[in-house]
Coordinates of C-alpha atoms (C1' of nucleotides) in Angstrom, one line a residue:
Chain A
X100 CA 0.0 0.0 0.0
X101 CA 1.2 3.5 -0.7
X102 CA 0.9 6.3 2.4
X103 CA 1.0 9.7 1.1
X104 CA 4.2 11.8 2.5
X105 CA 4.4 13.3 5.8
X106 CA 3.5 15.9 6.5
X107 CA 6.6 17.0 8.3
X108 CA 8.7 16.2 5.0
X109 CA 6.9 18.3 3.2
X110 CA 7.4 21.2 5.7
X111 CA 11.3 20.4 5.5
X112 CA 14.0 22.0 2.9
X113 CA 15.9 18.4 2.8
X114 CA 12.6 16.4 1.0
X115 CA 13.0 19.3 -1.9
X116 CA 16.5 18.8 -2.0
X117 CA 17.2 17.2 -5.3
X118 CA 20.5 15.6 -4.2
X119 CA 19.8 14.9 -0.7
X120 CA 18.4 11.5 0.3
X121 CA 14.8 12.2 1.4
X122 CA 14.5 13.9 -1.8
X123 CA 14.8 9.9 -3.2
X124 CA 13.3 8.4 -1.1
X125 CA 9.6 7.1 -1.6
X126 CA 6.3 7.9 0.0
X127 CA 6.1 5.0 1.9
X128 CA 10.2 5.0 3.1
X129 CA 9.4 8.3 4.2
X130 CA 6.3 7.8 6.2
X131 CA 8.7 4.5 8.1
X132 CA 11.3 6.8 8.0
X133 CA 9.3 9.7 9.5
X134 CA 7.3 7.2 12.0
X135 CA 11.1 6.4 13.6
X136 CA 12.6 9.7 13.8
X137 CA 12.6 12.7 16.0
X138 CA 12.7 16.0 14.7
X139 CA 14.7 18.3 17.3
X140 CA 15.3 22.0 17.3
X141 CA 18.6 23.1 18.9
X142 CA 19.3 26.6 20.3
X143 CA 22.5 28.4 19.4
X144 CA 24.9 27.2 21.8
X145 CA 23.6 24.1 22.6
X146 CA 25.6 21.2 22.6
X147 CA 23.9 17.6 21.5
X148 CA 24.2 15.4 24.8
X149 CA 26.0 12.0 24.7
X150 CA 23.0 10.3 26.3
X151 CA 21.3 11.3 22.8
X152 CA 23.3 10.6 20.8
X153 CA 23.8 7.2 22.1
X154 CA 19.9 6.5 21.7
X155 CA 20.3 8.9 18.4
X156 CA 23.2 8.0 16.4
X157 CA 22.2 9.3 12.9
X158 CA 21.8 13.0 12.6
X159 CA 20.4 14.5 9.4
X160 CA 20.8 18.9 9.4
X161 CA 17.7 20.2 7.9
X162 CA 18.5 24.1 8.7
X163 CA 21.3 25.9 11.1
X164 CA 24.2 25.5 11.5
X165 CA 26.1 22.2 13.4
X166 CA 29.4 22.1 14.2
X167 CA 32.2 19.5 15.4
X168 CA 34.1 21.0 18.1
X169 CA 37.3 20.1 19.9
X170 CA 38.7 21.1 23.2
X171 CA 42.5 20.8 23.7
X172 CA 43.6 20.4 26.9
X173 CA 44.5 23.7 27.6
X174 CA 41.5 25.5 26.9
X175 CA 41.8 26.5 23.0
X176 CA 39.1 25.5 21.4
X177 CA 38.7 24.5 17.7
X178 CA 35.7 24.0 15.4
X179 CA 36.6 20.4 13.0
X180 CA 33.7 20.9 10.7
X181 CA 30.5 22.3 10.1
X182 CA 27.3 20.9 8.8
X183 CA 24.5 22.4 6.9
X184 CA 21.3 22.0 5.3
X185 CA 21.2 18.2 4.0
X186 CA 24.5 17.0 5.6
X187 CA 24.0 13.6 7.0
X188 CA 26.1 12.4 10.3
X189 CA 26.7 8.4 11.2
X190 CA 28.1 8.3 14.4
X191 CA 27.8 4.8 14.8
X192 CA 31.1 4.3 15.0
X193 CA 33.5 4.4 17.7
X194 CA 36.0 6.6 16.0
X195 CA 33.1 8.9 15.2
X196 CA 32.2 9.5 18.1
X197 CA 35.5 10.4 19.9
X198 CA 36.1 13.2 17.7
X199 CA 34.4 15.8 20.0
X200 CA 31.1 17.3 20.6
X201 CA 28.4 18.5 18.4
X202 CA 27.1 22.0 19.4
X203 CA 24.7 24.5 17.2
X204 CA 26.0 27.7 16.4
X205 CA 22.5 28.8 15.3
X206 CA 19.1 27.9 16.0
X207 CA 19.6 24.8 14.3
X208 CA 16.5 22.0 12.6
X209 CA 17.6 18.7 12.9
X210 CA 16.0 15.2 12.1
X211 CA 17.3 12.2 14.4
X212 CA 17.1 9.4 12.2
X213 CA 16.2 5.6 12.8
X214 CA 19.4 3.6 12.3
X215 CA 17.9 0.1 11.4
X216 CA 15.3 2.5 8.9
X217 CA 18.1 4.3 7.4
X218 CA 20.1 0.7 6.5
X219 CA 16.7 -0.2 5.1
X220 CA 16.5 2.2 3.0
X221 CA 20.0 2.3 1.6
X222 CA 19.5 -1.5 0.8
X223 CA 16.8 -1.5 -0.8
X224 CA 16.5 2.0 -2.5
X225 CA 19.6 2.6 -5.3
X226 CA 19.3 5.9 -5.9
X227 CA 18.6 7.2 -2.0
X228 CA 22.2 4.9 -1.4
X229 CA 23.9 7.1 -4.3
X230 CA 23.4 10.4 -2.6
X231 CA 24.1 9.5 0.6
X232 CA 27.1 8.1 -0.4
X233 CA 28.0 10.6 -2.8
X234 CA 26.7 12.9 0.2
X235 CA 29.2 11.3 2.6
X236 CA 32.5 11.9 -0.3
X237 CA 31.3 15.2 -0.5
X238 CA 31.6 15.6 3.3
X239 CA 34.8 13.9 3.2
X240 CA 36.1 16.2 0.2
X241 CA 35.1 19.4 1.8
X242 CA 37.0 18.2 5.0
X243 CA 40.0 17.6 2.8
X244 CA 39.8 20.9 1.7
X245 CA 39.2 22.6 4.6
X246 CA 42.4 21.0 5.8
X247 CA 44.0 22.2 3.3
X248 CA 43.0 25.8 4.1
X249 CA 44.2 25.7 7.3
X250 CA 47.6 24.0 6.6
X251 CA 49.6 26.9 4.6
X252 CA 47.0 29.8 3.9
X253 CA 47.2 33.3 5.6
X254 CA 44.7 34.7 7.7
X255 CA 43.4 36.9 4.8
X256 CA 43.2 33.8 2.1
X257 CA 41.7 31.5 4.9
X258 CA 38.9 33.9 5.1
X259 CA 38.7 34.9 1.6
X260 CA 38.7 31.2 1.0
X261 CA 36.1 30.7 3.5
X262 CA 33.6 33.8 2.2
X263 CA 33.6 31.4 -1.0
X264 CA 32.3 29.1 1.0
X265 CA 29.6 30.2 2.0
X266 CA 29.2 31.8 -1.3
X267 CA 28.8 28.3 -2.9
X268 CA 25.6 27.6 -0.9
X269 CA 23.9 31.1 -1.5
X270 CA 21.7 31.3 -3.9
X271 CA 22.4 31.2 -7.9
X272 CA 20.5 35.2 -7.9
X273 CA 22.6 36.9 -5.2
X274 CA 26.1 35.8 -5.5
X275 CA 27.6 38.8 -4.6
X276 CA 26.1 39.0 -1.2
X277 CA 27.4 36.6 0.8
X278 CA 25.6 35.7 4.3
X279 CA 28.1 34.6 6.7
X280 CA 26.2 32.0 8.8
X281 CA 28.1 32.0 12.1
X282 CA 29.8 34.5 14.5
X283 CA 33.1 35.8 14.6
X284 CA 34.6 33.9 17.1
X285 CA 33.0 30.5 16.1
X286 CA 34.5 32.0 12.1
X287 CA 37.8 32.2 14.3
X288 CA 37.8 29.1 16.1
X289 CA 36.7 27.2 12.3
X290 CA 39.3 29.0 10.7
X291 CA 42.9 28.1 13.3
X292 CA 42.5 32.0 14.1
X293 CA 42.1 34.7 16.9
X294 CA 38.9 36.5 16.6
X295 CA 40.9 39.8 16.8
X296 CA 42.5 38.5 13.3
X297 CA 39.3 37.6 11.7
X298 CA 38.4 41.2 12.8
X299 CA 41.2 42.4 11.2
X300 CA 41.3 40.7 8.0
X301 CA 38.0 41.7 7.4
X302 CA 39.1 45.1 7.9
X303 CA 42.0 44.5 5.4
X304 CA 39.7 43.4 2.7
X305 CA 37.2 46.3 3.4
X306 CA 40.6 48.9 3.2
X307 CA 41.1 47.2 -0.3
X308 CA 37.9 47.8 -1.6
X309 CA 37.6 43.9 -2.1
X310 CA 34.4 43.2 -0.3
X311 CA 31.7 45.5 2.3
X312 CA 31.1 44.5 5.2
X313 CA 27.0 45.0 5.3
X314 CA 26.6 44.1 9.1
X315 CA 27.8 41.1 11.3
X316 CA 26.2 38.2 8.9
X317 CA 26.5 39.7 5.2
X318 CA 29.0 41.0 3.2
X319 CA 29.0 42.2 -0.2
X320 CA 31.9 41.2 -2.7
X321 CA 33.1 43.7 -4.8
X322 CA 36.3 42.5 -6.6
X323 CA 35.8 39.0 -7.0
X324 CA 38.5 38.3 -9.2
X325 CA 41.1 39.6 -6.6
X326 CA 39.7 37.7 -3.8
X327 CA 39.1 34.6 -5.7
X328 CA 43.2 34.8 -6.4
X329 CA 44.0 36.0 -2.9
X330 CA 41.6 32.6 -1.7
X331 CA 43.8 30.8 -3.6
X332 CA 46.6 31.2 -2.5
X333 CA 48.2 34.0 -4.8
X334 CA 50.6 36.2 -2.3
X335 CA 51.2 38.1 -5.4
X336 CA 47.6 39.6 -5.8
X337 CA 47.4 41.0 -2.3
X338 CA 50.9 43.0 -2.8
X339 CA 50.3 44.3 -6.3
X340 CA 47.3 45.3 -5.2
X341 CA 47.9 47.0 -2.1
X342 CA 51.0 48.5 -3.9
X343 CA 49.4 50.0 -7.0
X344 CA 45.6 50.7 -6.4
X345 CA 42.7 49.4 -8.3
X346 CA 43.4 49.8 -12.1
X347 CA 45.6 46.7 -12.3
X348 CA 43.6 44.6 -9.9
X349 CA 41.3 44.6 -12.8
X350 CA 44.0 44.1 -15.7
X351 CA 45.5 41.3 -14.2
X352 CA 41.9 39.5 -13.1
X353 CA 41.3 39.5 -16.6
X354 CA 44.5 38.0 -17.4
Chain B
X33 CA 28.3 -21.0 -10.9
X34 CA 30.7 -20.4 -8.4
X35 CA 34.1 -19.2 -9.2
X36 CA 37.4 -19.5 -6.6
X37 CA 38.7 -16.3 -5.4
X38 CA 41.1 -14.7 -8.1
X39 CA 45.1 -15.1 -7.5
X40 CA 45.8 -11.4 -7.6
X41 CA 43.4 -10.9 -4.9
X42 CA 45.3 -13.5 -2.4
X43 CA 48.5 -12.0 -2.9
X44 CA 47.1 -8.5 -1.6
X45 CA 46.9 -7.0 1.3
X46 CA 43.0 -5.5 1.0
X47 CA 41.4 -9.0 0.4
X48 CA 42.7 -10.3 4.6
X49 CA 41.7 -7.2 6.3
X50 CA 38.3 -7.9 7.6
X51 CA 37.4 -3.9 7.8
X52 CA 37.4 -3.8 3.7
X53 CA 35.5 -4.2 0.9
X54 CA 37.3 -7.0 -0.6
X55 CA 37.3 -8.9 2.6
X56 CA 33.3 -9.0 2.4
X57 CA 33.0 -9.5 -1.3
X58 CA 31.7 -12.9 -2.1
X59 CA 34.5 -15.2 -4.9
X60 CA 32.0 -14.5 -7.3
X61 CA 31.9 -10.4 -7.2
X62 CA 35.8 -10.8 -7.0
X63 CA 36.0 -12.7 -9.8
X64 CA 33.4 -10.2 -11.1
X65 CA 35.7 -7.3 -10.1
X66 CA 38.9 -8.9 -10.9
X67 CA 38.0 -9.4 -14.3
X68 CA 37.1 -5.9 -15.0
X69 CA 39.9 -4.0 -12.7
X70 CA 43.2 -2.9 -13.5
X71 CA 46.4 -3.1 -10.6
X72 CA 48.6 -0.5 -11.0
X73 CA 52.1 0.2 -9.5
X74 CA 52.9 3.8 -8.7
X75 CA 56.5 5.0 -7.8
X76 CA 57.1 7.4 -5.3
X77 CA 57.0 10.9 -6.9
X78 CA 54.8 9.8 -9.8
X79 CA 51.4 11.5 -10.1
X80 CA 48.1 10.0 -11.7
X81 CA 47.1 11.3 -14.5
X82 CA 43.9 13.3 -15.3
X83 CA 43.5 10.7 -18.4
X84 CA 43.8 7.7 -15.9
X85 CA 41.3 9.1 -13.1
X86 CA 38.9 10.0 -16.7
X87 CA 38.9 6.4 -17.2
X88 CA 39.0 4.8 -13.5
X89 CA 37.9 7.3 -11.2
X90 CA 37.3 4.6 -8.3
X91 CA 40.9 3.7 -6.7
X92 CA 41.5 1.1 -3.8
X93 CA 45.1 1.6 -2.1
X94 CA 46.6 -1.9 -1.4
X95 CA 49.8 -0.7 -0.3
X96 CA 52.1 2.6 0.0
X97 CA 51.1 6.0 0.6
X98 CA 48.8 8.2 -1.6
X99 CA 48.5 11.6 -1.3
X100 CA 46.3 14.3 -2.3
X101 CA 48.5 17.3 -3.0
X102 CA 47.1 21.1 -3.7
X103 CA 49.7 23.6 -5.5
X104 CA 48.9 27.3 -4.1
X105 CA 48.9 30.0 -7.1
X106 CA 52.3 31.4 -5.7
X107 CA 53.7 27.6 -4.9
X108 CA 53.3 26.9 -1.6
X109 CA 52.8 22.7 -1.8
X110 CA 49.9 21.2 0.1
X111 CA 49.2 17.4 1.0
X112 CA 45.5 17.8 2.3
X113 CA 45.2 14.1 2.7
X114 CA 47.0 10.7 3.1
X115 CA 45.5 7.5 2.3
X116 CA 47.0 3.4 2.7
X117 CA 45.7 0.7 2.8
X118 CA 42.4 0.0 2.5
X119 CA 41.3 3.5 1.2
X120 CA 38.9 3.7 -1.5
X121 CA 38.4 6.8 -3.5
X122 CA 35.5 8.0 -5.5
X123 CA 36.5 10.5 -7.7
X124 CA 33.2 10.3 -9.9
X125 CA 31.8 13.7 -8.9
X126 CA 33.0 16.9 -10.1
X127 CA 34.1 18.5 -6.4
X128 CA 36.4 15.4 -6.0
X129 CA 38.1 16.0 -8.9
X130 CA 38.5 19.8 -8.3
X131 CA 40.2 18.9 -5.2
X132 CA 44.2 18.9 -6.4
X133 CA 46.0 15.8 -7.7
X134 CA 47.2 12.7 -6.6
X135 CA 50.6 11.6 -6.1
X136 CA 52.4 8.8 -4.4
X137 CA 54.7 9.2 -2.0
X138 CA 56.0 5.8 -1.7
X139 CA 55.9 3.2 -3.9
X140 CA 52.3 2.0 -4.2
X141 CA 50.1 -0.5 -5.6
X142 CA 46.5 0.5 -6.6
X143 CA 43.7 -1.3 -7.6
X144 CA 41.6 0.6 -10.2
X145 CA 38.0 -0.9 -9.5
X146 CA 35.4 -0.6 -12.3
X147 CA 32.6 1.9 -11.3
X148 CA 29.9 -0.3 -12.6
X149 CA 31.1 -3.2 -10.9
X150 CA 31.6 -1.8 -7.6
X151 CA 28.1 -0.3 -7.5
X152 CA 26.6 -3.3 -8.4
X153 CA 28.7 -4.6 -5.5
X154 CA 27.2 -2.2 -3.1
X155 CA 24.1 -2.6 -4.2
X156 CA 23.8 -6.7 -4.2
X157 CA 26.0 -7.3 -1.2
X158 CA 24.7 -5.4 2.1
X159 CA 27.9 -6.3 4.2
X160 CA 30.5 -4.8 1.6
X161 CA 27.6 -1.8 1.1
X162 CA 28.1 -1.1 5.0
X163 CA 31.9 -1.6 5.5
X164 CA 32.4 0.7 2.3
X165 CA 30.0 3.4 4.2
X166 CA 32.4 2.8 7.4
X167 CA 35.5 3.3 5.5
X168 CA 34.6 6.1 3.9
X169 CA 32.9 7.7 7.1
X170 CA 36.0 7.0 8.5
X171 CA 37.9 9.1 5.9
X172 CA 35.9 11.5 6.7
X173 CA 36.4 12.1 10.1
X174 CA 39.9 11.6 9.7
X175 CA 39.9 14.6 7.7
X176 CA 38.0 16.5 10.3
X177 CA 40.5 15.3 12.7
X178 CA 43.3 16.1 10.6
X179 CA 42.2 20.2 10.1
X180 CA 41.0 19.9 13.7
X181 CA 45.1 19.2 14.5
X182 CA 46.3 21.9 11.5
X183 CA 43.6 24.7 13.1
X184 CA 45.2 25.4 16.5
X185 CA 48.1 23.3 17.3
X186 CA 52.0 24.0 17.5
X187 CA 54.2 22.1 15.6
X188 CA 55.1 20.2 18.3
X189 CA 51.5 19.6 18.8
X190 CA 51.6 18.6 15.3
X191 CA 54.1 16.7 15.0
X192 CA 53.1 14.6 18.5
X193 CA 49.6 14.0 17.3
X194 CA 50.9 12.3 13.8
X195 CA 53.4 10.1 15.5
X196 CA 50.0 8.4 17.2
X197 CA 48.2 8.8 13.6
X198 CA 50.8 6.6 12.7
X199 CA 51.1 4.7 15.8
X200 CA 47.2 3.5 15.3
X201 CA 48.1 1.9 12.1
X202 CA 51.1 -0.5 13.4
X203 CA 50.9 -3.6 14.7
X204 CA 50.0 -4.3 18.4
X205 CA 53.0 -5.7 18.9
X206 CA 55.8 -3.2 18.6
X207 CA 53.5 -0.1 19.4
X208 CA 56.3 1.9 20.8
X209 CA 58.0 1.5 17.6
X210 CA 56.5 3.8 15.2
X211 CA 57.2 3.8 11.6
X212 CA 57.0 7.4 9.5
X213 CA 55.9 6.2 5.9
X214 CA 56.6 9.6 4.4
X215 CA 59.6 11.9 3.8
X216 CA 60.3 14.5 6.2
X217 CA 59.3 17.1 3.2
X218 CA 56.2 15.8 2.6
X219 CA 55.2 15.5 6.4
X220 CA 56.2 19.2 6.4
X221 CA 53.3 19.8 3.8
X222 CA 51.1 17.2 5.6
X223 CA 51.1 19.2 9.0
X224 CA 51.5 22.8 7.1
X225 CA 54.3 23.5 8.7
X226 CA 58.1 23.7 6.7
X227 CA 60.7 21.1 6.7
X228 CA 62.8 23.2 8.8
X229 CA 60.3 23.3 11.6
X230 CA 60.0 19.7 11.5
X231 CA 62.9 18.6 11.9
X232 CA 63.5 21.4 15.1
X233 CA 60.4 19.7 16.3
X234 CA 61.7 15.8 15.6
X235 CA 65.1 17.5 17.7
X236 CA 63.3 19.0 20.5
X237 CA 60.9 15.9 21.3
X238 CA 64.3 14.2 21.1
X239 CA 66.0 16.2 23.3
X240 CA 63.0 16.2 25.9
X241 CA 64.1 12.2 26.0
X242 CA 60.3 11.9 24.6
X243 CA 61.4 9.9 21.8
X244 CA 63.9 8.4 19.7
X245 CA 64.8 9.1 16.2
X246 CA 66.1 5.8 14.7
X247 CA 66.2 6.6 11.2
X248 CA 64.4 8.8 9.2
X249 CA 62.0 6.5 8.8
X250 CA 61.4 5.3 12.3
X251 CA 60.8 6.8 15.6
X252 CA 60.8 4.9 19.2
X253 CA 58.4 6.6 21.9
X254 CA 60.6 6.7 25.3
X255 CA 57.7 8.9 27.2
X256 CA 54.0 7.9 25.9
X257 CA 52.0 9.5 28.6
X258 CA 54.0 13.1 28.0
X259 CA 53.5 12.5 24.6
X260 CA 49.9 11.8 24.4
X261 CA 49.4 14.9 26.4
X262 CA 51.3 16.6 24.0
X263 CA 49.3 15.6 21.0
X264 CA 46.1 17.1 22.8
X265 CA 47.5 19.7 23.0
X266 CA 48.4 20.4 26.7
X267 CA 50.8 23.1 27.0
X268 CA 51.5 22.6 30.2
X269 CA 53.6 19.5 29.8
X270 CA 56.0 21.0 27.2
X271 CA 56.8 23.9 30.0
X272 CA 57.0 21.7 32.7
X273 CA 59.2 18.8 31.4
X274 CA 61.6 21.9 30.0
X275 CA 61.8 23.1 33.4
X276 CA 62.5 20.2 35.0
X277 CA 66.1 19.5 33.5
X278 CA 67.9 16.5 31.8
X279 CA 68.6 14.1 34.4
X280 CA 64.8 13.1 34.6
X281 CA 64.8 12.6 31.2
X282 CA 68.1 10.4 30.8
X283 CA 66.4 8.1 33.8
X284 CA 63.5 7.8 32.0
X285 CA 65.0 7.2 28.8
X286 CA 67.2 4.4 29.8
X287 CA 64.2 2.6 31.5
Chain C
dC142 C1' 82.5 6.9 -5.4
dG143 C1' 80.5 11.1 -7.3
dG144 C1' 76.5 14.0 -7.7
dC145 C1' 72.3 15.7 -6.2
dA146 C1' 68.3 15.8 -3.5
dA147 C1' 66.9 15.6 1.3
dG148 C1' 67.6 16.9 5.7
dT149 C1' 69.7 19.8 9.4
dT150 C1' 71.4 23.9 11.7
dG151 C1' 71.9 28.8 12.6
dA152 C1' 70.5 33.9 12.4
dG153 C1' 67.1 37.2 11.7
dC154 C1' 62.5 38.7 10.9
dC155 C1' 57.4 39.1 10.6
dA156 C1' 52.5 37.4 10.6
dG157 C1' 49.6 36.7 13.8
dG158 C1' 49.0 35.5 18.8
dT159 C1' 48.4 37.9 23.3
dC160 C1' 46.8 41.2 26.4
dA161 C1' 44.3 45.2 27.6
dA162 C1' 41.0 48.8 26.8
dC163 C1' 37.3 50.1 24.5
dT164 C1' 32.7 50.1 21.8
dC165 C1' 28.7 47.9 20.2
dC166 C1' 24.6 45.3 20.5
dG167 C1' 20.9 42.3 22.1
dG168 C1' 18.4 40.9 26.0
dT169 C1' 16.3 41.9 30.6
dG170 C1' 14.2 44.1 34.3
dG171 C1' 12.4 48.2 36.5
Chain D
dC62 C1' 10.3 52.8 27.2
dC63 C1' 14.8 53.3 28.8
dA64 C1' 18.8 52.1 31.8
dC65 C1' 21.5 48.6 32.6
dC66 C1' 24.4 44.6 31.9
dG67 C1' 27.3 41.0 29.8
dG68 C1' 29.1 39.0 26.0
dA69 C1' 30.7 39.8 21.2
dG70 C1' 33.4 42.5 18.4
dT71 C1' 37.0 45.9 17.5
dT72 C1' 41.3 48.5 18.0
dG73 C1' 46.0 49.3 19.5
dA74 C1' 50.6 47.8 21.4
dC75 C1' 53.6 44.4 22.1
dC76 C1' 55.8 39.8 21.7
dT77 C1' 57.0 35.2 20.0
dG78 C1' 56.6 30.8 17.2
dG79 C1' 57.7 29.5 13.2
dC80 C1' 58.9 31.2 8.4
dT81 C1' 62.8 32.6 5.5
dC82 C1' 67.2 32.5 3.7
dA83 C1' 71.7 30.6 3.6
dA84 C1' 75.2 27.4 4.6
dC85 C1' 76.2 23.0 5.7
dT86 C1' 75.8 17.7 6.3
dT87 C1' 73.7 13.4 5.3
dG88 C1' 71.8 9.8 2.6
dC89 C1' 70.4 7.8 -1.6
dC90 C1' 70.9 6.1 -6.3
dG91 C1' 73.3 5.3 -10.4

DNA sequence: CGGCAAGTTGAGCCAGGTCAACTCCGGTGG
DNA sequence: CCACCGGAGTTGACCTGGCTCAACTTGCCG
């Protein structure tokens, strides 16, 4: 028999999600699916508790922001990773589950999933088993990446890097305002820096006309060229530029 | 019809370690994936072509180191990620591929898997589908756990916490003996930090009477606790052991 | 055994960390 | 509604861990 689709998937970003898994799944995996989870709305600060996620090892992000945080022993704290909108976390696994705590750093949708439900469905359903696991590689990828932000960059490219980021989740329509999803110091801890840095990069790229600073969660790229090269890595592009003004910014992003 | 388990896959190391997909795959699907596979020997230094990854995008690492390496615009080197044994890359989607290129950095043996086959793999055979999804969930945190260590840490700190990265993957047995399967140049790029610093950190850790540098290649651990504490990052034991002068250290050493 | 890359050691310097003072903002209670 | 408060963010001054450059030694491969 066929059961129409939940109501509470049709309320959620993830079920119109073309490359997410609920977006594949079928009415009736949905309504099992949706009869053995738990939807849960997290606070901004609030940190998942092991006790749940013992009981609730699968954790899908429908909106917010999630993040992976570690605490070294002497206090400094560090953000791993961050999960958005349609990111998918198994922490079935031992290894998984030492890597730190999960906390929200905003008001944060998420929907506990049924782990016996969720092996269900990647048996039986092909295509929900491709995204998740091209879903999962992604994940991994954009670790890799991130890593590899953190290893050599400067403060400025780390955040211009970052800023495309978040750029690659906005919208197709406004691509030049760019909504920066967390705070500063949770930017800083993500990002290997000192708040006071992030502060002052931003300030860096604002004195070279590269990007406005709209308020505390937007900013507005201006020369996106420049800091695409200065995100990737190009030393080059900062000095010329902050050497000979903004005529051959322009000359040599065309190049 | 049931076929006996191909030759190549009894001489490698994959097809005995019972957290891997070849370990879980029945004679048939290796026969099945045999058949349509290519090995592949990889010296160190040598990187893999676009062409190649074109036409097998899905690579298994039996032996040796792989790494993926980014190249800054202005030439600062990159390894973002390290895989051995038992790693299985995807490379089918376009953000995988974007991510920098691969080269070994030891010699290596590969096993290019056909994509068709290893889906159909994960789709028929629930056990390989699952210990596939670990693996690669593993991957990811280990990436999340790797920028976690770049974010914050000093290079000690660095340095410490890959020692136990490669520690974990030993054998029970000698686990004080530590083998470094990479080039001191290449773990400078690994832990973003330049060759010079590493080998002041491999001397100071030394000097501490923490450890022992056999040969480049292997280290001995004389002071496990101080190191683990270390690794997390606990300032507080650098300081003190500094403070507390040789002769503790020589004791210790010799014991 | 020669040649060259990899690794080490030393000296100097700078990006970003640290500390302190200040401003700004959102939430709360009178 | 406004005064207050505390945390977040910013700014400035200073300091240091690790980068840079250069010279040297070691180890590897033909």
């Amino acid at each position: 028999m066929t059961q129409s689709t939940p109501k509470a998937c049709l309320l959620c970003g993830m079920y119109y999600d073309t490359r997410n898994l609920c977006a594949k799944m079928t009415s009736d995996e949905l309504c099992e699916m949706n009869a053995n989870s738990q939807v849960l709305k997290v606070k901004r600060g609030k940190i998942l508790s092991d006790d749940l996620l013992d009981h609730w090892p699968i954790v899908a992000v429908s909106s917010g922001v999630l993040s992976l945080k570690h605490l070294l022993s002497d206090g400094r704290r560090v953000i791993a990773a961050l999960f958005m909108r349609g990111d998918i976390l198994d922490l079935r696994t031992a290894s998984s589950r030492k890597a730190g705590y999960l906390a929200a750093l905003s008001n944060t949708s998420l929907c506990l999933l049924s782990p016996p439900v969720f092996d269900t469905v990647l048996t039986n359903n092909p295509r929900a088993r491709i995204v998740a696991w091209e879903g999962l590689n992604a994940q991994a990828f954009s670790a890799i990446n991130h890593a590899s932000d953190l290893a050599k960059k400067q403060a400025l490219e780390k955040l211009a890097s970052f800023i495309f980021e978040c750029r690659h989740r906005t919208s197709k329509k406004q691509r030049n305002l760019v909504e920066i999803p967390i705070r500063r110091r949770d930017l800083a801890d993500y990002l290997g820096m000192q708040p006071e840095t992030v502060s002052r990069s931003f300030k860096e790229l604002e004195t070279q006309g590269i990007l406005k600073v709209t308020d505390l969660s937007t900013v507005q790229i201006l020369l996106l060229p420049v800091l695409r090269r200065i995100a990737d890595g190009d030393r080059v592009a900062q000095i010329a530029d902050r050497d000979s003004g903004p005529q051959f910014k322009i000359v040599v992003a065309d190049g």
